[in-house]
Amino acid sequence: MDTILDNLNPEQLAAVTLPSQSALILAGAGSGKTRVLTTRIAWLLKTGQVSTSGIMAVTFTNKAAKEMLSRLSVMFPVNARGMWIGTFHGLCNRLLRTHYQDAALPQSFNILDSQDQLSTVKRLLKTNNIDDDKYPPRNLVYFINHAKESGYRASHVEPQDDYERKMVELYSLYEDQCQREGVVDFAELLLRSYELLERNQTLREHYQDRFRHILVDEFQDTNNLQYKWLKLLAGNDSSIFAVGDDDQSIYAFRGANVGNMLSFQQDFNVQNLIRLEQNYRSHGNILEAANTLIAHNRNRLGKNLHTDAGEGEPIRICEAPSDLNEVQWILEEVNHLIREGMERKQIAVLYRSNAQSRVIEHGLFSAGIPYRVYGGLRFFERAEIKHAIAYLQLIDNPANNAAFLRVVNFPARGIGARTIENLQEMARMHDISLFEAIPYVSGKGGTALGSFIRLIQSIRAEVQPMNLPTLIQTVLEKSGLMMHYQTEKEGADRLENLEQLVSAAMLFLSEEGFSQEAPALMTEAVTPAGEKSMLTVDEVMDADVPLSMIMSPLSAFLTHASLEAGENQAQEGQDALQLMTVHSAKGLEFDAVFITGLEEGLFPHENSAREDGGLEEERRLMYVAITRARKRLYLSYAQTRMLHGHMRYNVSSRFVAELPDKTMKWLTPKKQSSYLNPRHEPTARFDQSSVPQMQAPASFHKNSEWRIGETVIHKKFGEGVIVGLEGQGANVRANINFGRHGMKLLDLSIAKLEHAS
DNA sequence: ATCAAATTTATTTTT
DNA sequence: TAAATTTGAT
């Protein structure tokens, strides 16, 4: 008992041992947040206040959920079965699988990931003959998700204008289509389970009664629907232990609402607000910089981090003439750190947007320094894996038209667009799935479709008794996917990934406690007669029903594929420099951190100026970046930078000017807070000899060469008239009317023009 | 049905 | 610049 509370500081101890009331823990960066969360659970269990089944712990990422579980099992011999520890989406999935009938879902509903959702919407627009220039699929997806995350069904949305009226109508059609096809998108998991509990008093009271303690990680990231969901589940008697940091709220752009922290204090009459301000991560200078920076934000609950560690090294900052020089400087400093004995994986290079990684990678590559870039395609998002998954989904749920369309002609089997159109027409006429509509299609297309249906059915029959890995292997072979990639010249990697899918399935079964040998298509609850033993509602709810009782191994694996897209980092394990956006660095820490591209327009990003609260969110982002560093912090910016094929001339970020002088060491001469007066002298102090220099574009000294009204000749477009000139220096662009080719805006440093004499 | 050319567009991202 | 998507041609 005592041992788990050992070494907690007074605030942590207070938080862990709070009475059973709702509480808000303001946990600063590096203040031992996860420790408090897991110790709280262990303490509740050890003091006998609650049993494992009475606890729910919610996180945003699978990684965080796993981390919590593994740290908990060190402190307490956990029966993982009974505890509901998982992501919002994972827990909602569990609710919906358990009560699929009450939720009006088929037992084996499939989950759409964002890619799937977008293609579903595109298909919807096409079948309804909607002009997708007028109603872009992306906008519709945004509209739908936004509505769902506010808790609104199509019927609840009050359209403000004709455009919205149409969007609502399409939202409604989308709802119908998903329902028909037995698929559910991410937001739907939340909304559907919210509605389930709201509508069904028995269920609601059961779960409210059961989960006496609900713990929420990263509370500042909750969206409105997640907050409503928590409120509903907590009812009047359960307590919510919410841990979060308003200063680290960086996901407003995807619906996170920091305001939930304030609402929570009111709605739950929170008496206990505890601040964890003791930082165990960073040296003093780094913390002071972070504190000073974030103090520029107006809307805060307020918090100041402190440390027992000394002030440590100063923060080193460099103004580079160009992005190339900036990288050169990073290289020098990195080599220095490595020579001092720092591990490469303890060094992170952070940037605001992914596009910035290119130059950095290039530099590291040339210098032969191993690095690892975070982000990019994850395992289950790869095309070949998505194809394989689609075959599996079709076997799991034949109504899934998205899956059907993805593979009906992949590998190619002569089923063309025309045939598909006929099929879709038939499906619509008879109100059935594409799969069921096949017999209605006659002619050549009908024959090809006929063999497809026979293929799927024969696979399904063959696969009936198989366990999951064997089933997948069989599907890969019989579908022709293997053969397809064997014959494709660049298919080797893809084949390897497909093989990995089989191993992923094996790993999944053992991790989730499924029997390795059970038939993949059936749940374990099978009587000797082969009939499903129906659990009563009470049994389902009261017993701690393992996932394997409510989902077949196949359904469970498909869910896993959608909800946990897998690793997105290459070459794990190697000692390599870490490259990532500031967003993906959240939650991580490193001995040394480089924050690059500290320029107005980049960081803070220019687009953020248009959103309200945008600048404060950018500043929080900077705060997150700074607080990643343990011992060393490096900042840099460049006077010129190549972006989207154009040269950009940036001034330094206001965030640089907001940092306290005494914590900084300038490696280039310091400028007067240059973001306030954009015109400044270029520095000549930088050694540029080792760096390829940008050549000044031909039109650099004003564009006397070209005049408005002049006729010019272009290789492709022929004769045209200059109607406008804009920009300066390298940025000169000309608006030229090329008659039948229309108006073109050409970059004069790139386009080759001739004067028409 | 497939590939090449043209056009467009470029924050941040987990589930 | 470069990647992704759409259009157009064979």
Coordinates of C-alpha atoms in Angstrom, one line a residue, chain A residues 118-470:
Chain A
L118 CA -14.1 10.1 -47.9
S119 CA -14.6 7.5 -50.6
T120 CA -18.0 6.6 -49.2
V121 CA -19.0 10.3 -49.4
K122 CA -17.6 10.5 -53.0
R123 CA -19.7 7.6 -54.0
L124 CA -22.8 9.1 -52.4
L125 CA -22.4 12.2 -54.4
K126 CA -21.9 10.3 -57.6
T127 CA -25.0 8.1 -57.1
N128 CA -27.1 11.1 -56.4
N129 CA -25.8 13.1 -59.3
I130 CA -24.5 15.9 -57.1
D131 CA -22.0 18.3 -58.6
D132 CA -18.9 17.8 -56.5
D133 CA -17.5 21.1 -57.5
K134 CA -20.4 22.7 -55.8
Y135 CA -20.4 20.3 -52.9
P136 CA -16.8 19.1 -52.4
P137 CA -16.6 15.7 -50.8
R138 CA -14.1 17.0 -48.2
N139 CA -16.5 19.8 -47.1
L140 CA -19.3 17.3 -46.8
V141 CA -17.1 15.0 -44.6
Y142 CA -16.2 18.0 -42.5
F143 CA -19.8 19.0 -42.2
I144 CA -21.0 15.5 -41.2
N145 CA -18.2 15.0 -38.7
H146 CA -18.7 18.4 -37.2
A147 CA -22.4 17.8 -36.8
K148 CA -21.9 14.4 -35.3
E149 CA -19.3 15.8 -32.9
S150 CA -21.8 18.3 -31.7
G151 CA -24.2 15.5 -31.1
Y152 CA -26.5 16.3 -34.1
R153 CA -28.2 13.9 -36.4
A154 CA -29.2 15.3 -39.8
S155 CA -32.7 15.8 -38.5
H156 CA -31.4 18.0 -35.7
V157 CA -29.4 20.4 -37.9
E158 CA -31.2 23.7 -38.7
P159 CA -29.9 24.8 -42.1
Q160 CA -29.1 28.5 -42.3
D161 CA -29.1 28.8 -46.1
D162 CA -29.7 26.8 -49.3
Y163 CA -26.1 25.5 -49.2
E164 CA -26.5 24.1 -45.7
R165 CA -29.9 22.7 -46.6
K166 CA -28.3 20.6 -49.3
M167 CA -25.5 19.6 -47.0
V168 CA -28.0 18.4 -44.4
E169 CA -29.9 16.5 -47.1
L170 CA -26.7 14.8 -48.1
Y171 CA -25.8 14.1 -44.4
S172 CA -29.2 12.4 -44.1
L173 CA -28.5 10.3 -47.3
Y174 CA -25.1 9.4 -45.9
E175 CA -26.7 8.2 -42.6
D176 CA -29.1 6.0 -44.6
Q177 CA -26.3 4.6 -46.8
C178 CA -24.1 3.7 -43.9
Q179 CA -27.0 2.1 -42.1
R180 CA -27.9 0.0 -45.2
E181 CA -24.3 -1.1 -45.6
G182 CA -23.6 -1.8 -42.0
V183 CA -20.7 0.6 -41.6
V184 CA -19.9 3.1 -38.9
D185 CA -17.4 6.0 -39.1
F186 CA -15.3 7.2 -36.2
A187 CA -17.7 9.9 -35.0
E188 CA -20.6 7.5 -35.4
L189 CA -19.0 5.2 -32.8
L190 CA -19.3 8.0 -30.3
L191 CA -22.6 9.3 -31.3
R192 CA -24.3 5.9 -31.6
S193 CA -23.2 4.8 -28.2
Y194 CA -24.2 8.1 -26.7
E195 CA -27.7 7.7 -28.2
L196 CA -27.8 4.1 -27.0
L197 CA -27.2 5.1 -23.4
E198 CA -29.5 8.1 -23.7
R199 CA -32.4 6.1 -25.1
N200 CA -32.1 3.0 -23.1
Q201 CA -32.7 3.6 -19.4
T202 CA -31.8 0.1 -18.3
L203 CA -28.4 0.1 -20.0
R204 CA -27.7 3.6 -18.9
E205 CA -28.4 3.0 -15.3
H206 CA -26.5 -0.2 -15.4
Y207 CA -23.3 1.4 -16.7
Q208 CA -23.7 4.5 -14.5
D209 CA -24.0 2.2 -11.6
R210 CA -21.1 0.1 -12.6
F211 CA -18.5 2.7 -13.4
R212 CA -18.1 4.6 -10.2
H213 CA -14.8 6.0 -11.2
I214 CA -14.1 7.4 -14.6
L215 CA -10.6 8.7 -15.3
V216 CA -9.9 10.8 -18.3
D217 CA -6.4 11.5 -19.8
E218 CA -5.6 14.6 -21.8
F219 CA -9.0 16.1 -20.9
Q220 CA -8.2 19.3 -22.7
D221 CA -8.4 17.4 -26.0
T222 CA -12.0 16.2 -25.5
N223 CA -14.6 17.4 -28.1
N224 CA -18.2 18.3 -27.2
L225 CA -19.6 14.9 -27.9
Q226 CA -16.9 13.1 -25.9
Y227 CA -17.7 15.5 -23.0
K228 CA -21.5 14.8 -23.3
W229 CA -20.7 11.1 -23.4
L230 CA -18.7 11.3 -20.2
K231 CA -21.4 13.3 -18.5
L232 CA -24.0 10.8 -19.5
L233 CA -22.0 7.8 -18.3
A234 CA -21.1 9.4 -15.0
G235 CA -24.7 10.2 -14.1
N236 CA -25.2 11.8 -10.8
D237 CA -23.2 9.5 -8.6
S238 CA -20.0 8.6 -10.4
S239 CA -16.9 10.7 -10.1
I240 CA -14.7 11.8 -12.9
F241 CA -11.0 12.3 -12.4
A242 CA -10.0 14.5 -15.2
V243 CA -6.3 15.1 -15.9
G244 CA -5.3 17.7 -18.5
D245 CA -3.3 20.8 -19.3
D246 CA -5.0 23.7 -20.9
D247 CA -1.6 25.1 -22.0
Q248 CA -1.1 22.0 -24.1
S249 CA -4.4 22.2 -26.0
I250 CA -3.2 22.0 -29.6
Y251 CA -6.1 20.2 -31.3
A252 CA -8.8 22.8 -31.5
F253 CA -8.7 22.4 -35.3
R254 CA -10.1 18.9 -35.0
G255 CA -12.8 19.8 -32.6
A256 CA -11.1 19.7 -29.2
N257 CA -12.7 22.2 -26.8
V258 CA -10.6 23.4 -23.9
G259 CA -13.7 25.0 -22.7
N260 CA -14.7 21.6 -21.5
M261 CA -12.3 22.1 -18.6
L262 CA -14.4 25.1 -17.4
S263 CA -17.7 23.4 -18.1
F264 CA -16.5 20.4 -16.2
Q265 CA -15.8 22.4 -13.1
Q266 CA -19.2 23.9 -13.1
D267 CA -21.3 20.8 -14.2
F268 CA -19.6 18.6 -11.7
N269 CA -19.3 21.1 -9.0
V270 CA -15.6 20.4 -8.8
Q271 CA -14.2 21.3 -5.4
N272 CA -10.8 19.8 -6.0
L273 CA -8.6 21.5 -8.4
I274 CA -5.0 20.4 -8.1
R275 CA -2.1 21.8 -9.9
L276 CA 0.9 19.7 -10.6
E277 CA 3.6 22.3 -11.3
Q278 CA 6.7 20.4 -10.2
N279 CA 8.5 19.5 -13.3
Y280 CA 10.8 16.5 -13.4
R281 CA 11.9 16.8 -17.0
S282 CA 13.6 20.1 -18.0
H283 CA 16.4 22.2 -16.7
G284 CA 15.6 25.7 -15.3
N285 CA 16.3 27.8 -18.4
I286 CA 14.1 25.7 -20.5
L287 CA 11.3 25.9 -18.0
E288 CA 11.6 29.6 -17.5
A289 CA 11.4 30.1 -21.3
A290 CA 8.3 28.0 -21.4
N291 CA 6.7 29.9 -18.5
T292 CA 7.5 33.3 -20.0
L293 CA 6.2 32.4 -23.4
I294 CA 2.9 30.9 -22.3
A295 CA 2.3 33.9 -20.0
H296 CA 1.5 35.8 -23.2
N297 CA -1.7 33.9 -23.6
R298 CA -4.8 35.5 -22.1
N299 CA -7.1 32.5 -21.8
R300 CA -5.5 30.3 -19.3
L301 CA -6.4 28.6 -16.0
G302 CA -2.9 29.6 -14.9
K303 CA 0.1 27.6 -13.9
N304 CA 3.8 28.0 -13.5
L305 CA 6.2 25.1 -13.8
H306 CA 9.2 24.9 -11.5
T307 CA 12.1 22.5 -11.1
D308 CA 14.7 21.4 -8.5
A309 CA 17.2 21.0 -11.3
G310 CA 19.6 23.9 -11.9
E311 CA 19.2 26.4 -14.6
G312 CA 21.4 24.2 -16.9
E313 CA 22.6 25.3 -20.3
P314 CA 21.4 28.4 -22.0
I315 CA 19.0 28.1 -24.9
R316 CA 21.0 28.4 -28.1
I317 CA 19.5 30.4 -31.0
C318 CA 20.7 30.9 -34.5
E319 CA 19.6 33.2 -37.3
A320 CA 20.6 31.6 -40.6
P321 CA 20.7 33.3 -44.0
S322 CA 18.7 30.5 -45.6
D323 CA 17.0 27.2 -44.9
L324 CA 20.1 25.4 -46.2
N325 CA 22.3 27.2 -43.8
E326 CA 19.9 26.5 -41.0
V327 CA 20.2 22.8 -41.7
Q328 CA 24.0 23.2 -41.8
W329 CA 24.0 24.7 -38.4
I330 CA 21.8 21.9 -37.0
L331 CA 24.2 19.4 -38.4
E332 CA 27.1 21.1 -36.7
E333 CA 25.4 21.2 -33.3
V334 CA 24.1 17.6 -33.7
N335 CA 27.7 16.4 -34.3
H336 CA 28.8 18.3 -31.3
L337 CA 26.2 16.7 -29.1
I338 CA 27.0 13.2 -30.4
R339 CA 30.7 13.8 -29.8
E340 CA 29.8 14.7 -26.2
G341 CA 28.2 11.3 -26.0
M342 CA 24.5 12.0 -26.5
E343 CA 22.6 9.2 -28.1
R344 CA 21.1 10.2 -31.5
K345 CA 17.6 9.0 -30.5
Q346 CA 17.8 11.5 -27.7
I347 CA 17.9 14.3 -30.1
A348 CA 14.8 15.6 -31.8
V349 CA 14.4 18.0 -34.7
L350 CA 11.0 19.6 -34.6
Y351 CA 9.2 21.6 -37.3
R352 CA 5.7 23.2 -37.7
S353 CA 4.8 21.5 -40.9
N354 CA 5.8 18.4 -42.7
A355 CA 7.0 20.1 -45.8
Q356 CA 10.0 21.4 -43.7
S357 CA 11.4 18.0 -43.2
R358 CA 12.6 17.7 -46.8
V359 CA 15.6 20.0 -46.5
I360 CA 16.5 18.7 -43.1
E361 CA 16.4 15.1 -44.3
H362 CA 18.5 16.0 -47.3
G363 CA 21.1 17.5 -45.0
L364 CA 21.2 14.6 -42.7
F365 CA 21.3 12.1 -45.5
S366 CA 24.3 13.9 -47.1
A367 CA 26.0 14.0 -43.8
G368 CA 25.4 10.3 -43.2
I369 CA 23.5 10.8 -39.9
P370 CA 20.9 8.2 -39.3
Y371 CA 17.4 9.7 -38.8
R372 CA 13.8 8.6 -38.4
V373 CA 10.9 10.6 -39.6
Y374 CA 7.6 10.2 -37.9
G375 CA 4.3 10.5 -39.8
G376 CA 3.3 9.2 -43.1
L377 CA 1.4 6.0 -44.1
R378 CA 0.8 3.5 -41.3
F379 CA 0.6 -0.2 -41.8
F380 CA -3.1 -0.7 -42.2
E381 CA -3.3 2.3 -44.5
R382 CA -1.2 0.9 -47.2
A383 CA -3.1 0.1 -50.4
E384 CA -2.3 -3.6 -50.5
I385 CA -3.4 -4.0 -46.9
K386 CA -6.5 -2.1 -47.5
H387 CA -7.3 -4.4 -50.4
A388 CA -6.8 -7.5 -48.3
I389 CA -8.9 -5.9 -45.5
A390 CA -11.7 -5.2 -48.0
Y391 CA -11.9 -8.9 -49.0
L392 CA -12.0 -9.8 -45.3
Q393 CA -14.7 -7.2 -44.7
L394 CA -16.8 -8.5 -47.5
I395 CA -16.6 -12.0 -45.9
D396 CA -17.4 -10.5 -42.5
N397 CA -20.2 -8.2 -43.8
P398 CA -21.4 -8.7 -47.4
A399 CA -23.5 -5.5 -47.3
N400 CA -20.3 -3.4 -47.1
N401 CA -20.5 -1.8 -50.5
A402 CA -17.3 0.2 -50.0
A403 CA -15.3 -3.0 -49.5
F404 CA -17.2 -4.5 -52.5
L405 CA -16.2 -1.7 -54.8
R406 CA -12.6 -1.6 -53.7
V407 CA -12.0 -5.2 -54.7
V408 CA -14.6 -6.2 -57.2
N409 CA -12.2 -5.4 -60.0
F410 CA -8.9 -5.8 -58.1
P411 CA -7.0 -7.7 -59.3
A412 CA -8.6 -6.8 -62.7
R413 CA -11.2 -9.3 -63.7
G414 CA -12.8 -7.4 -66.6
I415 CA -15.5 -5.7 -64.5
G416 CA -15.6 -2.2 -65.8
A417 CA -17.2 1.1 -64.9
R418 CA -20.3 0.4 -67.1
T419 CA -21.0 -3.0 -65.4
I420 CA -20.6 -1.4 -61.9
E421 CA -23.1 1.3 -62.9
N422 CA -25.6 -1.2 -64.0
L423 CA -25.1 -3.1 -60.7
Q424 CA -25.6 0.1 -58.7
E425 CA -28.7 0.8 -60.6
M426 CA -30.1 -2.6 -59.8
A427 CA -29.1 -2.3 -56.2
R428 CA -30.9 1.0 -55.9
M429 CA -34.0 -0.3 -57.7
H430 CA -34.4 -3.3 -55.3
D431 CA -33.0 -1.6 -52.3
I432 CA -30.3 -4.3 -51.8
S433 CA -26.6 -4.4 -51.5
L434 CA -24.3 -4.5 -54.5
F435 CA -23.5 -8.1 -53.6
E436 CA -27.1 -9.1 -53.6
A437 CA -27.8 -7.3 -56.8
I438 CA -25.4 -9.3 -58.8
P439 CA -28.0 -11.9 -60.0
Y440 CA -30.1 -9.0 -61.5
V441 CA -27.3 -8.0 -63.9
S442 CA -27.5 -9.7 -67.3
G443 CA -25.1 -9.8 -70.2
K444 CA -21.3 -9.8 -70.4
G445 CA -20.9 -7.9 -67.2
G446 CA -23.3 -10.2 -65.4
T447 CA -21.1 -13.2 -66.3
A448 CA -18.0 -11.6 -64.9
L449 CA -19.9 -10.5 -61.8
G450 CA -21.2 -14.0 -61.5
S451 CA -17.7 -15.5 -61.3
F452 CA -16.8 -12.8 -58.7
I453 CA -19.8 -13.8 -56.5
R454 CA -18.9 -17.4 -56.9
L455 CA -15.3 -16.7 -55.9
I456 CA -16.3 -14.9 -52.7
Q457 CA -18.8 -17.5 -51.8
S458 CA -16.4 -20.3 -52.3
I459 CA -13.8 -18.6 -50.3
R460 CA -16.4 -18.1 -47.5
A461 CA -17.3 -21.7 -47.5
E462 CA -13.8 -22.9 -47.5
V463 CA -12.8 -20.6 -44.8
Q464 CA -15.6 -21.4 -42.4
P465 CA -13.7 -23.7 -40.1
M466 CA -10.4 -21.9 -40.3
N467 CA -8.6 -19.9 -37.6
L468 CA -7.8 -16.3 -38.3
P469 CA -4.3 -16.5 -39.7
T470 CA -5.2 -19.4 -42.0

